[in-house]
PDB file of C-alpha atoms in Angstrom:
ATOM      1  CA  PHE N  20      46.702 -17.457 -36.676  1.00 62.00           C
ATOM      2  CA  GLN N  21      50.275 -18.626 -36.754  1.00 71.00           C
ATOM      3  CA  PRO N  22      51.742 -21.923 -35.531  1.00 78.00           C
ATOM      4  CA  GLY N  23      53.155 -21.753 -31.993  1.00 84.00           C
ATOM      5  CA  ALA N  24      56.843 -21.274 -32.835  1.00 87.00           C
ATOM      6  CA  VAL N  25      56.137 -18.684 -35.535  1.00 90.00           C
ATOM      7  CA  ARG N  26      53.793 -16.824 -33.214  1.00 85.00           C
ATOM      8  CA  GLN N  27      56.348 -16.791 -30.388  1.00 90.00           C
ATOM      9  CA  ASN N  28      59.041 -15.511 -32.761  1.00 93.00           C
ATOM     10  CA  LEU N  29      56.708 -12.746 -33.891  1.00 92.00           C
ATOM     11  CA  VAL N  30      55.925 -11.807 -30.274  1.00 93.00           C
ATOM     12  CA  ALA N  31      59.643 -11.739 -29.438  1.00 95.00           C
ATOM     13  CA  SER N  32      60.382  -9.553 -32.473  1.00 95.00           C
ATOM     14  CA  CYS N  33      57.614  -7.130 -31.540  1.00 96.00           C
ATOM     15  CA  GLU N  34      58.914  -6.979 -28.000  1.00 96.00           C
ATOM     16  CA  THR N  35      62.480  -6.286 -29.153  1.00 96.00           C
ATOM     17  CA  LEU N  36      61.406  -3.508 -31.520  1.00 97.00           C
ATOM     18  CA  ALA N  37      59.028  -1.876 -29.034  1.00 97.00           C
ATOM     19  CA  ALA N  38      61.606  -2.031 -26.235  1.00 97.00           C
ATOM     20  CA  ALA N  39      64.156  -0.359 -28.521  1.00 97.00           C
ATOM     21  CA  ILE N  40      61.669   2.405 -29.305  1.00 97.00           C
ATOM     22  CA  VAL N  41      60.845   2.925 -25.619  1.00 97.00           C
ATOM     23  CA  ALA N  42      64.576   3.102 -24.830  1.00 97.00           C
ATOM     24  CA  THR N  43      64.943   6.097 -27.141  1.00 97.00           C
ATOM     25  CA  ALA N  44      61.401   7.511 -26.960  1.00 96.00           C
ATOM     26  CA  PRO N  45      59.908   6.639 -23.562  1.00 95.00           C
ATOM     27  CA  THR N  46      56.751   8.603 -24.297  1.00 95.00           C
ATOM     28  CA  SER N  47      55.772   6.490 -27.314  1.00 96.00           C
ATOM     29  CA  SER N  48      52.259   5.374 -26.490  1.00 97.00           C
ATOM     30  CA  ARG N  49      52.324   3.031 -29.476  1.00 97.00           C
ATOM     31  CA  ALA N  50      55.465   1.224 -28.307  1.00 97.00           C
ATOM     32  CA  HIS N  51      53.974   0.790 -24.835  1.00 97.00           C
ATOM     33  CA  LEU N  52      50.810  -0.516 -26.514  1.00 97.00           C
ATOM     34  CA  VAL N  53      52.850  -3.156 -28.337  1.00 98.00           C
ATOM     35  CA  LEU N  54      54.540  -4.121 -25.060  1.00 98.00           C
ATOM     36  CA  ALA N  55      51.095  -4.435 -23.432  1.00 98.00           C
ATOM     37  CA  ALA N  56      50.024  -6.739 -26.282  1.00 97.00           C
ATOM     38  CA  VAL N  57      53.182  -8.813 -25.818  1.00 97.00           C
ATOM     39  CA  ALA N  58      52.458  -9.069 -22.087  1.00 98.00           C
ATOM     40  CA  LEU N  59      48.865 -10.121 -22.838  1.00 97.00           C
ATOM     41  CA  GLU N  60      50.077 -12.831 -25.217  1.00 95.00           C
ATOM     42  CA  ARG N  61      52.390 -14.113 -22.485  1.00 95.00           C
ATOM     43  CA  GLN N  62      49.735 -13.748 -19.774  1.00 97.00           C
ATOM     44  CA  ASP N  63      52.097 -11.454 -17.875  1.00 98.00           C
ATOM     45  CA  TRP N  64      49.348  -9.625 -16.006  1.00 98.00           C
ATOM     46  CA  PRO N  65      51.572  -7.147 -14.120  1.00 98.00           C
ATOM     47  CA  GLY N  66      53.222  -6.372 -17.469  1.00 98.00           C
ATOM     48  CA  VAL N  67      49.853  -5.764 -19.123  1.00 98.00           C
ATOM     49  CA  SER N  68      48.877  -3.338 -16.351  1.00 98.00           C
ATOM     50  CA  ARG N  69      52.238  -1.541 -16.407  1.00 98.00           C
ATOM     51  CA  GLU N  70      52.445  -1.100 -20.176  1.00 97.00           C
ATOM     52  CA  TYR N  71      48.753  -0.279 -20.483  1.00 98.00           C
ATOM     53  CA  LEU N  72      49.198   2.517 -17.943  1.00 97.00           C
ATOM     54  CA  LEU N  73      52.288   3.828 -19.708  1.00 97.00           C
ATOM     55  CA  SER N  74      50.497   3.826 -23.065  1.00 97.00           C
ATOM     56  CA  GLN N  75      47.470   5.534 -21.572  1.00 96.00           C
ATOM     57  CA  SER N  76      49.503   8.152 -19.727  1.00 95.00           C
ATOM     58  CA  THR N  77      51.557   9.018 -22.823  1.00 96.00           C
ATOM     59  CA  GLY N  78      48.668   8.949 -25.288  1.00 95.00           C
ATOM     60  CA  ALA N  79      45.451   9.470 -23.368  1.00 93.00           C
ATOM     61  CA  GLN N  80      43.739  11.294 -26.237  1.00 93.00           C
ATOM     62  CA  GLU N  81      45.041   9.215 -29.149  1.00 94.00           C
ATOM     63  CA  GLY N  82      41.871   7.643 -30.486  1.00 92.00           C
ATOM     64  CA  ALA N  83      43.302   4.793 -32.554  1.00 95.00           C
ATOM     65  CA  VAL N  84      45.800   3.857 -29.843  1.00 96.00           C
ATOM     66  CA  GLY N  85      43.033   4.128 -27.248  1.00 96.00           C
ATOM     67  CA  GLN N  86      40.889   1.733 -29.257  1.00 97.00           C
ATOM     68  CA  ALA N  87      43.671  -0.845 -29.364  1.00 97.00           C
ATOM     69  CA  ARG N  88      44.364  -0.303 -25.649  1.00 97.00           C
ATOM     70  CA  PHE N  89      40.688  -0.834 -24.911  1.00 98.00           C
ATOM     71  CA  VAL N  90      40.718  -4.206 -26.690  1.00 97.00           C
ATOM     72  CA  ILE N  91      43.795  -5.329 -24.733  1.00 98.00           C
ATOM     73  CA  ALA N  92      42.419  -4.146 -21.398  1.00 97.00           C
ATOM     74  CA  ALA N  93      39.016  -5.694 -22.047  1.00 98.00           C
ATOM     75  CA  ALA N  94      40.698  -9.049 -22.678  1.00 97.00           C
ATOM     76  CA  ALA N  95      42.705  -8.788 -19.444  1.00 97.00           C
ATOM     77  CA  TYR N  96      40.300  -6.765 -17.289  1.00 97.00           C
ATOM     78  CA  GLY N  97      40.005  -9.245 -14.417  1.00 96.00           C
ATOM     79  CA  ALA N  98      43.800  -9.348 -14.061  1.00 97.00           C
ATOM     80  CA  LEU N  99      44.434  -5.595 -14.308  1.00 98.00           C
ATOM     81  CA  ASP N 100      45.592  -3.761 -11.211  1.00 98.00           C
ATOM     82  CA  THR N 101      43.530  -0.943  -9.702  1.00 97.00           C
ATOM     83  CA  ARG N 102      45.379   1.836 -11.506  1.00 97.00           C
ATOM     84  CA  ALA N 103      45.053   0.108 -14.888  1.00 98.00           C
ATOM     85  CA  LYS N 104      41.328  -0.386 -14.277  1.00 98.00           C
ATOM     86  CA  ALA N 105      40.996   3.348 -13.604  1.00 97.00           C
ATOM     87  CA  ALA N 106      42.882   4.068 -16.843  1.00 96.00           C
ATOM     88  CA  PHE N 107      40.517   1.679 -18.651  1.00 97.00           C
ATOM     89  CA  SER N 108      37.584   3.736 -17.383  1.00 96.00           C
ATOM     90  CA  ALA N 109      39.302   6.905 -18.614  1.00 95.00           C
ATOM     91  CA  ASP N 110      39.794   5.311 -22.031  1.00 96.00           C
ATOM     92  CA  ILE N 111      36.101   4.428 -22.152  1.00 97.00           C
ATOM     93  CA  GLY N 112      35.247   8.063 -21.447  1.00 95.00           C
ATOM     94  CA  MET N 113      37.525   9.211 -24.259  1.00 95.00           C
ATOM     95  CA  LEU N 114      36.309   6.560 -26.693  1.00 96.00           C
ATOM     96  CA  ILE N 115      32.592   7.163 -26.292  1.00 96.00           C
ATOM     97  CA  SER N 116      33.117  10.776 -27.345  1.00 94.00           C
ATOM     98  CA  THR N 117      33.762   9.616 -30.941  1.00 94.00           C
ATOM     99  CA  GLU N 118      31.607   7.597 -33.312  1.00 94.00           C
ATOM    100  CA  THR N 119      34.180   4.857 -33.952  1.00 95.00           C
ATOM    101  CA  GLY N 120      35.086   4.644 -30.264  1.00 96.00           C
ATOM    102  CA  ARG N 121      31.411   4.415 -29.260  1.00 95.00           C
ATOM    103  CA  ALA N 122      30.869   1.588 -31.734  1.00 95.00           C
ATOM    104  CA  LEU N 123      33.856  -0.343 -30.349  1.00 97.00           C
ATOM    105  CA  VAL N 124      32.800   0.087 -26.716  1.00 97.00           C
ATOM    106  CA  ALA N 125      29.165  -0.696 -27.546  1.00 96.00           C
ATOM    107  CA  ASP N 126      30.185  -3.910 -29.281  1.00 95.00           C
ATOM    108  CA  GLN N 127      32.292  -4.925 -26.260  1.00 96.00           C
ATOM    109  CA  TYR N 128      29.328  -4.097 -24.015  1.00 96.00           C
ATOM    110  CA  ARG N 129      27.181  -6.411 -26.111  1.00 94.00           C
ATOM    111  CA  ILE N 130      29.585  -9.361 -26.234  1.00 95.00           C
ATOM    112  CA  THR N 131      31.080  -9.186 -22.720  1.00 96.00           C
ATOM    113  CA  PRO N 132      28.370  -9.070 -20.054  1.00 95.00           C
ATOM    114  CA  ALA N 133      31.028  -9.114 -17.302  1.00 96.00           C
ATOM    115  CA  LEU N 134      32.211  -5.655 -18.415  1.00 97.00           C
ATOM    116  CA  ARG N 135      28.793  -4.016 -18.663  1.00 96.00           C
ATOM    117  CA  GLU N 136      28.853  -2.557 -15.162  1.00 97.00           C
ATOM    118  CA  VAL N 137      32.350  -1.112 -15.644  1.00 97.00           C
ATOM    119  CA  ILE N 138      31.501   0.301 -19.066  1.00 97.00           C
ATOM    120  CA  THR N 139      28.224   1.778 -17.814  1.00 96.00           C
ATOM    121  CA  ALA N 140      29.875   3.438 -14.811  1.00 96.00           C
ATOM    122  CA  ALA N 141      32.585   4.961 -17.007  1.00 96.00           C
ATOM    123  CA  ALA N 142      30.086   6.136 -19.613  1.00 95.00           C
ATOM    124  CA  GLU N 143      27.907   7.776 -16.961  1.00 94.00           C
ATOM    125  CA  THR N 144      30.781  10.067 -15.939  1.00 92.00           C
ATOM    126  CA  GLY N 145      31.034  11.570 -19.422  1.00 86.00           C
ATOM    127  CA  ALA N 146      29.123  14.362 -21.077  1.00 89.00           C
ATOM    128  CA  PRO N 147      25.341  13.783 -21.284  1.00 91.00           C
ATOM    129  CA  GLY N 148      25.437  13.937 -25.089  1.00 93.00           C
ATOM    130  CA  ASP N 149      28.144  11.272 -25.186  1.00 93.00           C
ATOM    131  CA  LEU N 150      26.077   9.032 -22.910  1.00 93.00           C
ATOM    132  CA  ARG N 151      22.985   9.398 -25.102  1.00 93.00           C
ATOM    133  CA  ALA N 152      25.015   8.636 -28.224  1.00 95.00           C
ATOM    134  CA  PHE N 153      26.576   5.624 -26.484  1.00 95.00           C
ATOM    135  CA  VAL N 154      23.169   4.220 -25.503  1.00 94.00           C
ATOM    136  CA  ALA N 155      22.074   4.599 -29.131  1.00 94.00           C
ATOM    137  CA  ALA N 156      25.253   2.802 -30.253  1.00 94.00           C
ATOM    138  CA  ILE N 157      24.459  -0.095 -27.897  1.00 94.00           C
ATOM    139  CA  ARG N 158      21.006  -0.355 -29.437  1.00 92.00           C
ATOM    140  CA  ARG N 159      22.509  -0.378 -32.939  1.00 89.00           C
ATOM    141  CA  ALA N 160      24.955  -3.077 -31.845  1.00 85.00           C
ATOM    142  CA  GLY N 161      22.017  -5.213 -30.776  1.00 83.00           C
ATOM    143  CA  GLY N 162      22.617  -4.858 -27.016  1.00 68.00           C
TER     144      GLY N 162
END
């Protein structure tokens, strides 16, 4: 953790760099991810939803980016708009199809009871094999 002023300078620098990338490469899911993280830090809930959606729509199948998006959206879930919540569910479906994604979602399921219903509903729409593997991952995570 950084002291307040250092942290705010870092956030501003990240925002400047990501905005410059988006200006020249508007389909950069990673730059939109950084802007979503900046919005989360600033508690700019409409900004989190907007940038989360843009990252998801430009990189829906990018596993590592999807994992980072999932963490951001989980932290802001109650403040996300309807479209961002739907994108969150889509990310869950994508993530539980991989071992590392399943482990991440299973851990979030374990530590955030408020998200269990959302995670369960999203997982149930996936392939049966993915759902079985996800349930096993929850058990391994101690949930």
